[in-house]
PDB file of C-alpha atoms and ligand atoms in Angstrom:
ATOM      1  CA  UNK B 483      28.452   5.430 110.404  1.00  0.00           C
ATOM      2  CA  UNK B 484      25.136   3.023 110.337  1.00  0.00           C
ATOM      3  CA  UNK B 485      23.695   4.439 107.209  1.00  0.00           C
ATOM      4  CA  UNK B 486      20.006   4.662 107.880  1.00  0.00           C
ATOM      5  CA  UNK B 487      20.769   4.145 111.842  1.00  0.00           C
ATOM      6  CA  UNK B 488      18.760   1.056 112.189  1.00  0.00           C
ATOM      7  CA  UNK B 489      21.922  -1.258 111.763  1.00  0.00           C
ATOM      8  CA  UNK B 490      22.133  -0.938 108.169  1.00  0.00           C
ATOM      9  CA  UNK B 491      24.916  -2.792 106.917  1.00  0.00           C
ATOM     10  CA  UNK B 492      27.444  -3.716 103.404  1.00  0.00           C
ATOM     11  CA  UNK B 493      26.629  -6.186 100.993  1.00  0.00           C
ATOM     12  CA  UNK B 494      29.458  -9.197 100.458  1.00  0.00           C
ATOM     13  CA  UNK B 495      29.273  -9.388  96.688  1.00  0.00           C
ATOM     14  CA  UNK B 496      31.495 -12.571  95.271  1.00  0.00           C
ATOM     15  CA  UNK B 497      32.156 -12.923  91.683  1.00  0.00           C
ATOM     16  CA  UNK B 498      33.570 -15.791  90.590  1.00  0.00           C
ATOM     17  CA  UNK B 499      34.735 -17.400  87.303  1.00  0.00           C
ATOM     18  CA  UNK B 500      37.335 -18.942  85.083  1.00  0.00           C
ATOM     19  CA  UNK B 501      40.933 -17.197  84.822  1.00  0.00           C
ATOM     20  CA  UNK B 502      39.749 -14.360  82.300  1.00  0.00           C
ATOM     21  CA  UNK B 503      36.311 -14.410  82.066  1.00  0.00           C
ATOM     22  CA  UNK B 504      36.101 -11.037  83.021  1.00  0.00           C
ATOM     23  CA  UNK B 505      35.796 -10.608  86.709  1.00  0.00           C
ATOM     24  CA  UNK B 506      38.293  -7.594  87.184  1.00  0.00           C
ATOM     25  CA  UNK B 507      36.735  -5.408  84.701  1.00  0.00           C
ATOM     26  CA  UNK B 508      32.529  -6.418  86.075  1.00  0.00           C
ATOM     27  CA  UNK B 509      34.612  -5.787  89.819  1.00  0.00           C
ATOM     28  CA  UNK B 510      35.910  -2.204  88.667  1.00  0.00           C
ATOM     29  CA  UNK B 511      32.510  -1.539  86.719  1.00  0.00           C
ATOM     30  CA  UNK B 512      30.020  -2.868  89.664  1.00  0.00           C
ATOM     31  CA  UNK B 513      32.164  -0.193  92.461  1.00  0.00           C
ATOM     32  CA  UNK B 514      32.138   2.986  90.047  1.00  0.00           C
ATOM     33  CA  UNK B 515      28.007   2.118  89.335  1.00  0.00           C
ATOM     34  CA  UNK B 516      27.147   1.541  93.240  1.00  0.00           C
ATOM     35  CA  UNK B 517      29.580   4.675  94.423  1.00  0.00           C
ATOM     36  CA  UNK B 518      28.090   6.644  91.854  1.00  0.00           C
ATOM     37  CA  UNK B 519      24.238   6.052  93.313  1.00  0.00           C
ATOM     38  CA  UNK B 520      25.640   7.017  96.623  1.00  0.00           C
ATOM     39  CA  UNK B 521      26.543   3.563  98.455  1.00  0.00           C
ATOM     40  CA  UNK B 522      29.487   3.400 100.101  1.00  0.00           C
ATOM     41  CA  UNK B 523      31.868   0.234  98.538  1.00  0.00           C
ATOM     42  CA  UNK B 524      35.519  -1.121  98.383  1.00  0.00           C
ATOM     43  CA  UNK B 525      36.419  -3.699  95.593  1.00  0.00           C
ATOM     44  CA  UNK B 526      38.665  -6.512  97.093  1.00  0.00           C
ATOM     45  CA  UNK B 527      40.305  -9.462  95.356  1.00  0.00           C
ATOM     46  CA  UNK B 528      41.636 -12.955  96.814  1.00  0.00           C
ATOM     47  CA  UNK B 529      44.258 -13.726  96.523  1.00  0.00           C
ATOM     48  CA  UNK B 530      45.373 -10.293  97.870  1.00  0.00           C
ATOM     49  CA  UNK B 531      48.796 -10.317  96.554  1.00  0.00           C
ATOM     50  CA  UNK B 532      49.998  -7.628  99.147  1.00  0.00           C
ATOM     51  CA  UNK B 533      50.366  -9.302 102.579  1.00  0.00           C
ATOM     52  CA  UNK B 534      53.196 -11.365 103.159  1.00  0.00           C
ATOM     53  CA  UNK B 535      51.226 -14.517 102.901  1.00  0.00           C
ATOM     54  CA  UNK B 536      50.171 -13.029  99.613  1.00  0.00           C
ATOM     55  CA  UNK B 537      53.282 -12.658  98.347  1.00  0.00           C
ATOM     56  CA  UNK B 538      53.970 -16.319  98.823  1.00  0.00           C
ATOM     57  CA  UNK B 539      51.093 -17.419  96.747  1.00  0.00           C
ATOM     58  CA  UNK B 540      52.568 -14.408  94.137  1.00  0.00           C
ATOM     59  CA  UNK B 541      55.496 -16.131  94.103  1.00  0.00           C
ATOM     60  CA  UNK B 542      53.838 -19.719  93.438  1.00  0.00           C
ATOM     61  CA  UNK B 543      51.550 -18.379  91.037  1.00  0.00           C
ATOM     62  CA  UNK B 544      53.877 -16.324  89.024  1.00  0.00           C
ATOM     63  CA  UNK B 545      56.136 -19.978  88.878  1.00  0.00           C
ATOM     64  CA  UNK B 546      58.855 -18.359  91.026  1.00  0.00           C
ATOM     65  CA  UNK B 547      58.344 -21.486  93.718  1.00  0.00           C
ATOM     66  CA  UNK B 548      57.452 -24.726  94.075  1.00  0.00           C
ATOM     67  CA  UNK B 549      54.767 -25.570  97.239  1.00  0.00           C
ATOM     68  CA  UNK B 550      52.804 -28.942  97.958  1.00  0.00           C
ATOM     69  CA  UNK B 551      49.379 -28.810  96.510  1.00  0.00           C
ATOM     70  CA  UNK B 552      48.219 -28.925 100.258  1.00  0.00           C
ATOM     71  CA  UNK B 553      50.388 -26.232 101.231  1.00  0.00           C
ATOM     72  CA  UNK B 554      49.327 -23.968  98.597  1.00  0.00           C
ATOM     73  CA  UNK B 555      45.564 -24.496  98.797  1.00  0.00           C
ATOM     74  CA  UNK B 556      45.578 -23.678 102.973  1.00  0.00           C
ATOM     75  CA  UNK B 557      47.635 -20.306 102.586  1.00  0.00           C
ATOM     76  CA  UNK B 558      44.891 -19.433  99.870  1.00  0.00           C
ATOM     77  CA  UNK B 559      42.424 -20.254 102.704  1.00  0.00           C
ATOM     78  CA  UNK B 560      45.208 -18.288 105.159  1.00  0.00           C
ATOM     79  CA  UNK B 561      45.448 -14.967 103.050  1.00  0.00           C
ATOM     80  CA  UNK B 562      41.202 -15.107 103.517  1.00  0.00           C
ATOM     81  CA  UNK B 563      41.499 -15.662 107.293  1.00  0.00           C
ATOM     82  CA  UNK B 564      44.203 -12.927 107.331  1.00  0.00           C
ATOM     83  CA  UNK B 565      41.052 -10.141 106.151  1.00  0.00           C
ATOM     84  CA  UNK B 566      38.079 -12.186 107.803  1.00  0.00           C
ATOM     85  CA  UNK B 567      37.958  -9.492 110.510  1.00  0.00           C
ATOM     86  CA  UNK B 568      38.290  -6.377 108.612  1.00  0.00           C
ATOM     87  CA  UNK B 569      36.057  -7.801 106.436  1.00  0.00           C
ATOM     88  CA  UNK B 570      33.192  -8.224 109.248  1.00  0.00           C
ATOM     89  CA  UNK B 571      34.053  -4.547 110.226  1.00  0.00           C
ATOM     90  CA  UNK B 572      33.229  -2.949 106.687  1.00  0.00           C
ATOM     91  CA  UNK B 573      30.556  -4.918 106.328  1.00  0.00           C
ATOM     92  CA  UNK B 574      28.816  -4.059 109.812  1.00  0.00           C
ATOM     93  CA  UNK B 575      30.038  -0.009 109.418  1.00  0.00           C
ATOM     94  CA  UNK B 576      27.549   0.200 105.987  1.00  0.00           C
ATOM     95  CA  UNK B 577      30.552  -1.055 103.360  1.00  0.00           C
ATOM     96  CA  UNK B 578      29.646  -3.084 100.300  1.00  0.00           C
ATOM     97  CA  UNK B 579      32.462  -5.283  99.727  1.00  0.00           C
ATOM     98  CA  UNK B 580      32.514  -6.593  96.037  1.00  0.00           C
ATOM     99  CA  UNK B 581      35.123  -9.370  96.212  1.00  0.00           C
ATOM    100  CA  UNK B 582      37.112 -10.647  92.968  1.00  0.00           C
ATOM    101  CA  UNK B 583      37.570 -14.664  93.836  1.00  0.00           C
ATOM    102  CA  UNK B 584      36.896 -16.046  97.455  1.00  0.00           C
ATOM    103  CA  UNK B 585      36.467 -19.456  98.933  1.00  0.00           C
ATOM    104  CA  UNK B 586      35.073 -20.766  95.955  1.00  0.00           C
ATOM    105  CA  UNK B 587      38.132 -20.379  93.943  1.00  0.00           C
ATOM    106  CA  UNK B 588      40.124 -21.945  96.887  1.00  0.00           C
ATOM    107  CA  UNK B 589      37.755 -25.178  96.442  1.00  0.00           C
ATOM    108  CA  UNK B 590      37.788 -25.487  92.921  1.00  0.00           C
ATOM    109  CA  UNK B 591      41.557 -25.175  91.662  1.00  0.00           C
ATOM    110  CA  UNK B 592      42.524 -27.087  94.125  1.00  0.00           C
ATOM    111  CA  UNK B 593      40.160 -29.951  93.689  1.00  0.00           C
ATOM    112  CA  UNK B 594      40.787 -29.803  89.942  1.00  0.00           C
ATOM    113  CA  UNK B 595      44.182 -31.093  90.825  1.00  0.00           C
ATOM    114  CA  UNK B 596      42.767 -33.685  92.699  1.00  0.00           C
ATOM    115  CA  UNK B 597      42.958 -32.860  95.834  1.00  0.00           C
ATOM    116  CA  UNK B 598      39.697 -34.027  97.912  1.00  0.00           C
ATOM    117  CA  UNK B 599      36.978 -31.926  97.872  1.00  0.00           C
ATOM    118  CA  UNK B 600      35.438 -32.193 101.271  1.00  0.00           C
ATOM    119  CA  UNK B 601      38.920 -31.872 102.630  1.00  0.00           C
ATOM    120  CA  UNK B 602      39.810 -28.908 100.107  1.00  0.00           C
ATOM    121  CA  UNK B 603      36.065 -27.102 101.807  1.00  0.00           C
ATOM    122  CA  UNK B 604      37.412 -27.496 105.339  1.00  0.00           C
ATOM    123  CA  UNK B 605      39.625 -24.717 105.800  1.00  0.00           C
ATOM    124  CA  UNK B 606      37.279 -22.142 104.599  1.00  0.00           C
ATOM    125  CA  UNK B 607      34.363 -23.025 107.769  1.00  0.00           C
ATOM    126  CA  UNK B 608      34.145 -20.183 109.781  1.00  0.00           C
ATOM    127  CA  UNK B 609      34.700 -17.485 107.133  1.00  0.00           C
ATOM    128  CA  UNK B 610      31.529 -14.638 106.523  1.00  0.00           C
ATOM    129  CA  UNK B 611      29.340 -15.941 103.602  1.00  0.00           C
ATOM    130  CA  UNK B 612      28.246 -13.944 100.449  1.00  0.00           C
ATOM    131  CA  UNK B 613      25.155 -12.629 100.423  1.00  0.00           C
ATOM    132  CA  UNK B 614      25.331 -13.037  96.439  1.00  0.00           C
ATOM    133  CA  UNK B 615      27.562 -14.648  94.058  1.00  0.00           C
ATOM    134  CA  UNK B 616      27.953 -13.899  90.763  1.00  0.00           C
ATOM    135  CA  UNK B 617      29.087 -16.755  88.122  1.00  0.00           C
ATOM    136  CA  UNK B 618      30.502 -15.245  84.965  1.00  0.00           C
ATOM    137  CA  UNK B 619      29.925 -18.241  82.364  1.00  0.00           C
ATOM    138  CA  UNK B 620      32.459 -18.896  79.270  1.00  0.00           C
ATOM    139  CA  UNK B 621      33.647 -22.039  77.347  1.00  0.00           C
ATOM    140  CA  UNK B 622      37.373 -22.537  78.488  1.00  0.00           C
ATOM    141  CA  UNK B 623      38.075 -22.298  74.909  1.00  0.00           C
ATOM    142  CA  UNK B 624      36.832 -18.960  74.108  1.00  0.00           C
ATOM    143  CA  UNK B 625      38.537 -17.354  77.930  1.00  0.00           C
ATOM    144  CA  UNK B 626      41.998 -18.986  76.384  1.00  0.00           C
ATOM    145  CA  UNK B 627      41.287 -16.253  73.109  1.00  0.00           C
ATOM    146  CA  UNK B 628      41.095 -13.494  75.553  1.00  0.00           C
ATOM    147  CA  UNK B 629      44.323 -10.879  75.739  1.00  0.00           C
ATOM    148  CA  UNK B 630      47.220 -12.108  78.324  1.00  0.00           C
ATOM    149  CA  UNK B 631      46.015 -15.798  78.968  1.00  0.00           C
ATOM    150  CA  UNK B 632      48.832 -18.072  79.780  1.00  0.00           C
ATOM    151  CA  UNK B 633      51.275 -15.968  82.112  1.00  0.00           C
ATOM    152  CA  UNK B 634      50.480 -17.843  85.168  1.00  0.00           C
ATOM    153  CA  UNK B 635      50.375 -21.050  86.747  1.00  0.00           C
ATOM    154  CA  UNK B 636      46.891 -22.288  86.055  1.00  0.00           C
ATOM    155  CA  UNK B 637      45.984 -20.750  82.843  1.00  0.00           C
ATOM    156  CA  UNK B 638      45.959 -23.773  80.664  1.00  0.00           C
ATOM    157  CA  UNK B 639      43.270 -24.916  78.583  1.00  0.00           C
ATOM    158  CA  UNK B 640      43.376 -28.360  80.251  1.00  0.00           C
ATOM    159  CA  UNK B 641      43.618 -27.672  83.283  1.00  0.00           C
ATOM    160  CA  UNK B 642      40.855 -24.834  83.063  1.00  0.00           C
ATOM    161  CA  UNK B 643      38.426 -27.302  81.446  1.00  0.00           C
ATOM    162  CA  UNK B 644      38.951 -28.741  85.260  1.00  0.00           C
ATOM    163  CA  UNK B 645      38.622 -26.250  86.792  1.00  0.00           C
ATOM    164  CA  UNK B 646      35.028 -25.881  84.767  1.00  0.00           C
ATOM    165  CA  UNK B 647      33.668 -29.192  85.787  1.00  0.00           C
ATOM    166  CA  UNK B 648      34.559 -28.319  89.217  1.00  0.00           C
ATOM    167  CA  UNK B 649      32.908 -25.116  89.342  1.00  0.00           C
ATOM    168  CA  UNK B 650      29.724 -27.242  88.224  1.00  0.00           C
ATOM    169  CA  UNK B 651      30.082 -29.490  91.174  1.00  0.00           C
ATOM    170  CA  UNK B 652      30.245 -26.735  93.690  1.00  0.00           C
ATOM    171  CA  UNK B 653      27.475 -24.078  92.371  1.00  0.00           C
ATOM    172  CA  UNK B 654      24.068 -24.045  93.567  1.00  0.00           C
ATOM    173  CA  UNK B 655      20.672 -22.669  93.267  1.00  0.00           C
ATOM    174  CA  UNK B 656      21.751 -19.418  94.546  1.00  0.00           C
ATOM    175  CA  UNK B 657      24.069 -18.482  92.495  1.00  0.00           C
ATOM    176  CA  UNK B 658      23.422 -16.337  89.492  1.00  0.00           C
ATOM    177  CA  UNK B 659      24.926 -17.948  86.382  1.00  0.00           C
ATOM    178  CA  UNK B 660      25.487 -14.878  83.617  1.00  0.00           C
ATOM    179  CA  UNK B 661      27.049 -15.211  80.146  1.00  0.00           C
ATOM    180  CA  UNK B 662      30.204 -13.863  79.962  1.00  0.00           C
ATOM    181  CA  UNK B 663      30.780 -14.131  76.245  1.00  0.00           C
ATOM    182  CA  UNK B 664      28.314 -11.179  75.874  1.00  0.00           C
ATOM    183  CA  UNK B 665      29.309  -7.761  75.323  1.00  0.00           C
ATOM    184  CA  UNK B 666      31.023  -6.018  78.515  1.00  0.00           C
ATOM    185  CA  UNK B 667      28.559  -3.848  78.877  1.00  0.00           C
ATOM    186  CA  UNK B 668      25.813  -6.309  78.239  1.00  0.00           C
ATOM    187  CA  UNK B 669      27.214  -8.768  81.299  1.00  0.00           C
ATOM    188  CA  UNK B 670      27.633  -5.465  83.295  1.00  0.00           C
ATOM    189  CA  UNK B 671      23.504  -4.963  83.348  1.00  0.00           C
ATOM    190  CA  UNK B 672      22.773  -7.982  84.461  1.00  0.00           C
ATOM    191  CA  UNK B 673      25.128  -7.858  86.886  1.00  0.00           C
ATOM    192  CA  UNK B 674      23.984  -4.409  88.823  1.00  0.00           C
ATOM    193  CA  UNK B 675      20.470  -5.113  88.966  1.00  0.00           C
ATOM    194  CA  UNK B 676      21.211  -8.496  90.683  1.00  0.00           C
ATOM    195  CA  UNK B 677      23.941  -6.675  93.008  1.00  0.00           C
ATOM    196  CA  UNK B 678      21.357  -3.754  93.943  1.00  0.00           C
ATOM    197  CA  UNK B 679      18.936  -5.781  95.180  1.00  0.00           C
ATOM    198  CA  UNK B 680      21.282  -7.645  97.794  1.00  0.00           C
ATOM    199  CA  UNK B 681      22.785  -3.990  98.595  1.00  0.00           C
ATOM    200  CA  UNK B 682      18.520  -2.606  99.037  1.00  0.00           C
ATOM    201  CA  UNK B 683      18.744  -6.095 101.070  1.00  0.00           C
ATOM    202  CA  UNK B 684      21.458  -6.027 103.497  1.00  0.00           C
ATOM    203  CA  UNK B 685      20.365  -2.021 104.287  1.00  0.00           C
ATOM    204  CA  UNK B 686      17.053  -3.312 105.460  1.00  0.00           C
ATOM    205  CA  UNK B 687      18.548  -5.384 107.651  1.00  0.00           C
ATOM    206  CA  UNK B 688      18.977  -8.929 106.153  1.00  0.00           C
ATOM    207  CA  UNK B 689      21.380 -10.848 108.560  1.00  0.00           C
ATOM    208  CA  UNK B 690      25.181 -11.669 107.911  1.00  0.00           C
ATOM    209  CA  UNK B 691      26.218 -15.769 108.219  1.00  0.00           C
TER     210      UNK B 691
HETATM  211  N1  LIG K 559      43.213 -19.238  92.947  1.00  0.00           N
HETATM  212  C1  LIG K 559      42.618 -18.142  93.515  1.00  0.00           C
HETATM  213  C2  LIG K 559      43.321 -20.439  93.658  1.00  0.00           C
HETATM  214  O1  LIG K 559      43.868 -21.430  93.149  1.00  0.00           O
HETATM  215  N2  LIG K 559      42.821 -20.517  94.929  1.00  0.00           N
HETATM  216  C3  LIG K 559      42.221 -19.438  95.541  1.00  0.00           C
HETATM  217  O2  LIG K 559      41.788 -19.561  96.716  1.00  0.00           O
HETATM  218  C4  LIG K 559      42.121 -18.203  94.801  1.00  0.00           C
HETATM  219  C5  LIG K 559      41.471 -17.004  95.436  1.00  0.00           C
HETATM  220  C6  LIG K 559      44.930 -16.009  90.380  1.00  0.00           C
HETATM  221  C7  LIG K 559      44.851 -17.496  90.296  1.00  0.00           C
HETATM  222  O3  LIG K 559      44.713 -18.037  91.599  1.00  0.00           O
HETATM  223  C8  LIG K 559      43.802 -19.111  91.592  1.00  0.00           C
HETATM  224  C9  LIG K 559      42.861 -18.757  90.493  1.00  0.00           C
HETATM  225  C10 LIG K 559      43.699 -18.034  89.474  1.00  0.00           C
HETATM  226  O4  LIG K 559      44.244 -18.953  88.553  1.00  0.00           O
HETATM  227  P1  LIG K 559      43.447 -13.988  89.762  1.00  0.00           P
HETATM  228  O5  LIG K 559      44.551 -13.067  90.107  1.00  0.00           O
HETATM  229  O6  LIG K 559      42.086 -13.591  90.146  1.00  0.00           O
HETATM  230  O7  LIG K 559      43.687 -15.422  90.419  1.00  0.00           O
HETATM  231  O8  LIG K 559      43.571 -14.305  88.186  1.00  0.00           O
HETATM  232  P2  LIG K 559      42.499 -14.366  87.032  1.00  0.00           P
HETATM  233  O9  LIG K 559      41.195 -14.896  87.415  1.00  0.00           O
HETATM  234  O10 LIG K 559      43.167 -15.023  85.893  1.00  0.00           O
HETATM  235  O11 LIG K 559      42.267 -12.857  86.777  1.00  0.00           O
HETATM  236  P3  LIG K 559      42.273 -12.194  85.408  1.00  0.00           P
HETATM  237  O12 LIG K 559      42.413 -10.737  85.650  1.00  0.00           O
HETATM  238  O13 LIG K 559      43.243 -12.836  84.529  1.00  0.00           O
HETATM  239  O14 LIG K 559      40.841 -12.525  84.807  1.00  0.00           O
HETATM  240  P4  LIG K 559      39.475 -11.832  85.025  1.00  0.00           P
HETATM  241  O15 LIG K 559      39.541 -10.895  86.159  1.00  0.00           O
HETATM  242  O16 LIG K 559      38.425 -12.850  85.033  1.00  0.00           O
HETATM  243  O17 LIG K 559      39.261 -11.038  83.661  1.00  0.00           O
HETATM  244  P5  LIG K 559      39.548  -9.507  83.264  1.00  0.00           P
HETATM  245  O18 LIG K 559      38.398  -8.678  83.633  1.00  0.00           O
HETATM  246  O19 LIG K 559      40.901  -9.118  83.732  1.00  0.00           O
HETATM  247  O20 LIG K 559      39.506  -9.664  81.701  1.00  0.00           O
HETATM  248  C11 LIG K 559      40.470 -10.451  80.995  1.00  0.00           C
HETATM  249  C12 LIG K 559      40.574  -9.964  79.539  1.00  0.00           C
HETATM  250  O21 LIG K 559      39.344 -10.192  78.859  1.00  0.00           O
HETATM  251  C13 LIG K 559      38.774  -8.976  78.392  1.00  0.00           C
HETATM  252  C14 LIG K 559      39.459  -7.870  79.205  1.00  0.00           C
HETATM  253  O22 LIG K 559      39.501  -6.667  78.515  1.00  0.00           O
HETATM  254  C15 LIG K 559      40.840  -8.460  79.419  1.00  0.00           C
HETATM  255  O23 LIG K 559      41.657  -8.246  78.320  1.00  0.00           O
HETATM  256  N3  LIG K 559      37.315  -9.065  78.614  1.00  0.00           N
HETATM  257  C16 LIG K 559      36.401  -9.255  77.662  1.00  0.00           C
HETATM  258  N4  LIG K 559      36.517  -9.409  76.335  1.00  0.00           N
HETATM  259  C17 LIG K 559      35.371  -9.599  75.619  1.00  0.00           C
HETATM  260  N5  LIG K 559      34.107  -9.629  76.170  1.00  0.00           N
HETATM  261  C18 LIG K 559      33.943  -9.463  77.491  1.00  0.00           C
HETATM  262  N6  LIG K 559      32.719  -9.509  78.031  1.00  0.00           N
HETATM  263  C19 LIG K 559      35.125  -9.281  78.311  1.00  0.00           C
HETATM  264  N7  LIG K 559      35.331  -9.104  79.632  1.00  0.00           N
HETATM  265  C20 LIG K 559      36.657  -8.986  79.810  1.00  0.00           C
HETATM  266 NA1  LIG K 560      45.447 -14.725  85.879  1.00  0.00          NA
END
């Protein structure tokens, strides 16, 4: 179905962030708002643990294997290429996609061990762009408080401190930078007014790159 009929299409919503600053819960909270005003949206997360290329990073994450720093960073970048198409489909048949993590993730953890940035970008050409992406903002002190920090790989203050600078390096203008030490309910706003515009957007026809 084309919505409206005049080529309406989804919305690719990115939220991105530090390991616990709160993505899953805005991502669960942004889908239930935007369903319940009618829109038609799926809520997707990279790395999608579930394919078998998923389950290799699972395994890596979750300490179970050992992989190159290379090797790792380019089946992150693989397990995005493995939805790239589906992805275009939803978008084109009306879906909002609101996607927890994406290429920006895949850039900055993996240049925050060093790897080299323009090299760590490469892999990524050629996948669709966000129409909007959401920054949720904490101190890697105060994210290290929050429940369940440390069970995998790159939770560590240090290395999350990084993974900060990083971040820093790769945002720009467009993003929208919200403070994620606020209430839940606070960050969650801010967050739907910003992601209803780009949705009002994309239905009236704003192109996909
Ligand atoms: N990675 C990922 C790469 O290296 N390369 C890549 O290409 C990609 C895609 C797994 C790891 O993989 C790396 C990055 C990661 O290290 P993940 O599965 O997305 O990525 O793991 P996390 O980001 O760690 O996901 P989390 O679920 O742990 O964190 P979230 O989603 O940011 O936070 P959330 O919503 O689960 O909340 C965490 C806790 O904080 C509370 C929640 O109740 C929960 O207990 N909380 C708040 N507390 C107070 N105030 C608020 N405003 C709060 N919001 C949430
Ligand atoms: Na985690």
């Amino acid at each position: 179905t084309r919505g409206d009929g005049y080529g309406s299409r989804g919305a690719l919503i990115v939220l991105e962030g530090l390991d616990r600053s709160g993505k899953s819960s805005q991502c669960r909270m942004l889908l239930s708002y935007l369903e319940g005003l009618g829109h038609s949206a799926e809520l997707w997360r990279f790395p999608d643990r579930s394919t078998s290329v998923g389950k290799m990073i699972n395994e890596y994450l979750s300490d179970k294997s050992q992989l190159d720093d290379h090797t790792i960073h380019l089946l992150f970048s693989a397990n995005r290429w493995e939805k790239r198409s589906l992805m275009e489909t939803k978008l084109k048949m009306g879906t909002t996609l609101i996607i927890d993590r994406y290429s920006y993730s895949g850039v900055v953890f993996s240049s925050a061990k060093g790897l080299d940035f323009e090299w760590c970008k490469t892999p990524e050409i050629g996948l669709l762009a966000p129409d909007l992406v959401v920054y949720l903002d904490i101190l890697p002190e105060k994210a290290a408080e929050r429940a369940g920090y440390g069970g995998e790989r790159y939770e560590q203050l240090e290395f999350q401190k990084k993974v900060s600078q990083c971040y820093k390096l790769l945002s720009d203008f467009s993003w929208e930078i919200i403070d994620a030490c606020q209430s839940m309910e606070d960050v969650g706003k801010q967050i739907k007014e910003i992601v209803l515009d780009q949705v009002m957007a994309c239905k009236k026809g704003k192109p996909l790159s």
